Structures are given as C-alpha cells and as structure tokens.
Short mmCIF file of C-alpha atoms in Angstrom, two decimals:
data_model
loop_
_atom_site.label_atom_id
_atom_site.label_comp_id
_atom_site.label_asym_id
_atom_site.label_seq_id
_atom_site.Cartn_x
_atom_site.Cartn_y
_atom_site.Cartn_z
CA UNK R 867 60.05 65.87 104.41
CA UNK R 868 58.07 62.93 105.79
CA UNK R 869 58.73 61.60 109.25
CA UNK R 870 59.38 57.91 109.50
CA UNK R 871 57.15 56.15 111.95
CA UNK R 872 58.14 53.00 113.78
CA UNK R 873 56.50 50.61 111.31
CA UNK R 874 58.26 52.15 108.30
CA UNK R 875 61.63 52.08 110.10
CA UNK R 876 61.15 48.39 110.85
CA UNK R 877 60.28 47.70 107.22
CA UNK R 878 63.40 49.55 106.03
CA UNK R 879 65.56 47.64 108.52
CA UNK R 880 64.10 44.37 107.20
CA UNK R 881 65.23 45.08 103.62
CA UNK R 882 68.15 43.05 102.34
CA UNK R 883 71.48 44.65 101.44
CA UNK R 884 71.02 44.25 97.67
CA UNK R 885 67.71 46.13 97.77
CA UNK R 886 69.23 48.91 99.86
CA UNK R 887 72.12 49.24 97.40
CA UNK R 888 69.66 49.47 94.53
CA UNK R 889 67.67 52.18 96.35
CA UNK R 890 70.80 54.22 97.12
CA UNK R 891 72.02 53.90 93.53
CA UNK R 892 68.68 55.07 92.13
CA UNK R 893 68.46 58.01 94.54
CA UNK R 894 72.06 59.07 93.95
CA UNK R 895 71.54 59.04 90.19
CA UNK R 896 68.39 61.20 90.43
CA UNK R 897 69.09 63.61 93.30
CA UNK R 898 72.25 65.69 93.41
CA UNK R 899 71.97 66.17 97.18
CA UNK R 900 71.87 62.40 97.76
CA UNK R 901 74.83 61.93 95.41
CA UNK R 902 76.85 64.59 97.27
CA UNK R 903 75.90 63.09 100.64
CA UNK R 904 76.96 59.57 99.65
CA UNK R 905 80.15 60.85 98.05
CA UNK R 906 81.30 63.01 100.98
CA UNK R 907 80.24 60.74 103.83
CA UNK R 908 80.93 57.26 102.46
CA UNK R 909 82.89 57.13 99.21
CA UNK R 910 85.44 59.95 99.51
CA UNK R 911 85.72 60.81 103.19
CA UNK R 912 89.15 62.46 102.93
CA UNK R 913 88.64 65.01 100.18
CA UNK R 914 84.91 64.84 99.50
CA UNK R 915 83.98 67.67 101.85
CA UNK R 916 86.65 70.04 100.57
CA UNK R 917 85.66 69.20 96.99
CA UNK R 918 82.06 69.97 97.91
CA UNK R 919 83.17 73.29 99.45
CA UNK R 920 85.11 74.22 96.32
CA UNK R 921 82.11 73.31 94.14
CA UNK R 922 79.91 75.52 96.33
CA UNK R 923 82.35 78.42 95.90
CA UNK R 924 82.33 77.94 92.12
CA UNK R 925 78.53 77.97 92.18
CA UNK R 926 78.56 81.12 94.31
CA UNK R 927 80.96 82.79 91.88
CA UNK R 928 78.51 82.03 89.09
CA UNK R 929 75.65 83.45 91.17
CA UNK R 930 77.62 86.65 91.82
CA UNK R 931 77.89 87.42 88.12
CA UNK R 932 74.55 86.12 86.95
CA UNK R 933 72.04 88.79 85.91
CA UNK R 934 69.07 89.32 88.23
CA UNK R 935 65.81 91.19 87.81
CA UNK R 936 65.21 94.33 89.78
CA UNK R 937 64.51 98.01 89.45
CA UNK R 938 67.71 99.05 91.21
CA UNK R 939 71.13 97.64 91.97
CA UNK R 940 70.05 96.96 95.57
CA UNK R 941 67.07 94.85 94.48
CA UNK R 942 69.24 92.88 92.07
CA UNK R 943 71.77 92.33 94.86
CA UNK R 944 68.98 91.20 97.21
CA UNK R 945 67.90 88.62 94.62
CA UNK R 946 71.52 87.49 94.26
CA UNK R 947 71.83 87.12 98.03
CA UNK R 948 68.66 85.01 98.11
CA UNK R 949 70.15 82.67 95.52
CA UNK R 950 73.42 82.49 97.49
CA UNK R 951 71.58 81.68 100.71
CA UNK R 952 69.76 78.88 98.91
CA UNK R 953 73.08 77.43 97.70
CA UNK R 954 74.65 77.66 101.16
CA UNK R 955 71.62 75.88 102.64
CA UNK R 956 72.07 73.06 100.12
CA UNK R 957 75.73 72.76 101.13
CA UNK R 958 74.83 72.73 104.82
CA UNK R 959 72.25 69.98 104.39
CA UNK R 960 74.83 67.73 102.79
CA UNK R 961 77.92 68.64 104.79
CA UNK R 962 76.86 69.85 108.21
CA UNK R 963 80.34 71.31 108.73
CA UNK R 964 79.78 74.60 110.57
CA UNK R 965 83.27 75.93 109.86
CA UNK R 966 82.77 75.53 106.11
CA UNK R 967 79.33 77.11 106.39
CA UNK R 968 80.89 80.12 108.11
CA UNK R 969 83.54 80.27 105.41
CA UNK R 970 80.86 80.36 102.69
CA UNK R 971 78.91 83.05 104.54
CA UNK R 972 82.04 85.21 104.75
CA UNK R 973 82.66 84.56 101.06
CA UNK R 974 79.19 85.86 100.20
CA UNK R 975 79.34 88.82 102.60
CA UNK R 976 82.48 90.11 100.89
CA UNK R 977 80.34 91.07 97.88
CA UNK R 978 77.85 93.48 99.50
CA UNK R 979 80.46 94.97 101.80
CA UNK R 980 82.80 95.63 98.89
CA UNK R 981 80.14 97.92 97.43
CA UNK R 982 80.14 101.67 98.18
CA UNK R 983 78.77 102.76 101.56
CA UNK R 984 75.83 104.54 99.95
CA UNK R 985 74.49 101.17 98.74
CA UNK R 986 73.15 100.63 102.25
CA UNK R 987 70.43 102.70 103.85
CA UNK R 988 68.46 103.39 100.69
CA UNK R 989 64.71 103.05 100.31
CA UNK R 990 65.27 99.51 98.96
CA UNK R 991 65.47 97.90 102.39
CA UNK R 992 65.27 94.33 101.10
CA UNK R 993 69.00 94.46 100.34
CA UNK R 994 69.90 95.71 103.82
CA UNK R 995 67.62 93.12 105.38
CA UNK R 996 69.21 90.22 103.45
CA UNK R 997 72.70 91.36 104.37
CA UNK R 998 71.59 91.68 107.99
CA UNK R 999 70.22 88.14 107.93
CA UNK R 1000 73.53 86.82 106.63
CA UNK R 1001 75.46 88.70 109.30
CA UNK R 1002 73.08 87.46 112.00
CA UNK R 1003 73.47 83.87 110.78
CA UNK R 1004 77.26 84.21 110.82
CA UNK R 1005 77.20 85.70 114.33
CA UNK R 1006 75.11 82.77 115.55
CA UNK R 1007 77.52 80.30 113.98
CA UNK R 1008 80.62 81.97 115.37
CA UNK R 1009 79.32 82.58 118.87
CA UNK R 1010 77.26 79.44 119.48
CA UNK R 1011 78.19 76.65 117.07
CA UNK R 1012 81.94 77.00 116.52
CA UNK R 1013 84.80 76.69 119.00
CA UNK R 1014 85.92 79.85 120.81
CA UNK R 1015 89.19 79.99 118.85
CA UNK R 1016 87.31 80.71 115.63
CA UNK R 1017 85.65 83.70 117.24
CA UNK R 1018 88.94 85.57 117.15
CA UNK R 1019 89.35 84.83 113.44
CA UNK R 1020 85.95 86.29 112.56
CA UNK R 1021 85.61 89.04 115.19
CA UNK R 1022 87.38 91.83 113.31
CA UNK R 1023 85.44 91.41 110.07
CA UNK R 1024 82.13 90.85 111.84
CA UNK R 1025 82.57 93.94 113.99
CA UNK R 1026 83.31 95.99 110.86
CA UNK R 1027 80.18 94.62 109.19
CA UNK R 1028 78.10 95.38 112.27
CA UNK R 1029 79.49 98.91 112.51
CA UNK R 1030 78.67 99.62 108.88
CA UNK R 1031 75.16 98.17 109.15
CA UNK R 1032 74.39 100.14 112.32
CA UNK R 1033 75.62 103.35 110.71
CA UNK R 1034 73.54 103.00 107.57
CA UNK R 1035 70.57 100.68 108.21
CA UNK R 1036 69.70 101.05 111.87
CA UNK R 1037 66.11 101.92 110.92
CA UNK R 1038 65.42 98.21 110.20
CA UNK R 1039 64.36 96.45 113.38
CA UNK R 1040 66.35 93.30 112.72
CA UNK R 1041 69.56 95.28 112.21
CA UNK R 1042 68.76 97.53 115.18
CA UNK R 1043 68.53 94.40 117.35
CA UNK R 1044 71.94 93.09 116.23
CA UNK R 1045 74.75 93.56 118.76
CA UNK R 1046 77.17 96.44 118.35
CA UNK R 1047 80.13 94.02 118.65
CA UNK R 1048 80.62 90.33 119.15
#
C-alpha cells in the first residue's frame, strides 16, 4: 500500500466534493473492502458492523466445508485455517473491532479443537503450527487489546486450548513458548 506524501495529501484535500464522491463511488463499486468500509462506517453505522460480522461467519462456515488439497486430514485442515485467517484479516481491516475479531477467532478455533485429540502431535506439524498461531493471536487480543472483563470470558476456553496444545504439540517451538495459562 503506497504511503501518501505531503504533496499528494494536499492535492487530495484540494479536490472538490463532487470529485471525491465520484472517486468513492467508483472505488466502492470495484473493491468489496472499500464498499464494506463505507457501508459500516458511514452509511449504516448502527447495524453495519454486526451485518459484516454475520457475513464473515457465513463465509467462514463455507470455508469450513469447502474441500482442500492435502495428503492428510491435518494438511487439509491447515489449508482451511489459512483461508480462515485470510478472511478474518479482511474483516479486521474493514472493522477494526477487536471484540468481533476475538469472536471470529474463537469461532474458527472451535473446529480444530472439536477434532479428536490424536489429530494434534502428528508428523504434519503445519496444522499444529496454524492452530498455535490462532491461539497466540487470540491470547494477544484478550490480554493486551481488550478490556480486562473480557479476559474472564475467554480464560477458560483459552486455558483448555493451551493445555491441549502443550500436551500434544510441545515439540514445536512456537507452541512451547506459549504460556501454560493466561
């Protein structure tokens, strides 16, 4: 993404309102992210963000059931988690709401942790690593970005996820470096 220097900012500020409206209309019709941003932040402030969250959950549901390439179930799940992370990042760029981001992360983490315990700790470490990254991202959100009250809401589930990861995948450095509890 290009950085705007001072001269470009001054030129943009000098544009008239009609030209700016035309630019926003063109961008919103071509880029979904711009459309979502304008909708949630300017046109539908009351329900736009929750609608965007629900649309993200529908997209994640589709990604859960979509077929992925991979030699084993763990590799297919790792590819699914990569696609889910990409969708959550798109949501975060538009919304910026950390609570909703944490909600989406928990929504995605329910899938790998609903699998049997022997799914973790196999020779296909990409799956364990992706799950660990999601847990680490959620821990960072809960402990540093959200209010302390939310920590209590997430602590039980996160501690269970951490316990299970440490039991099965402690041989991966990133998981080994995760805390035992939050």
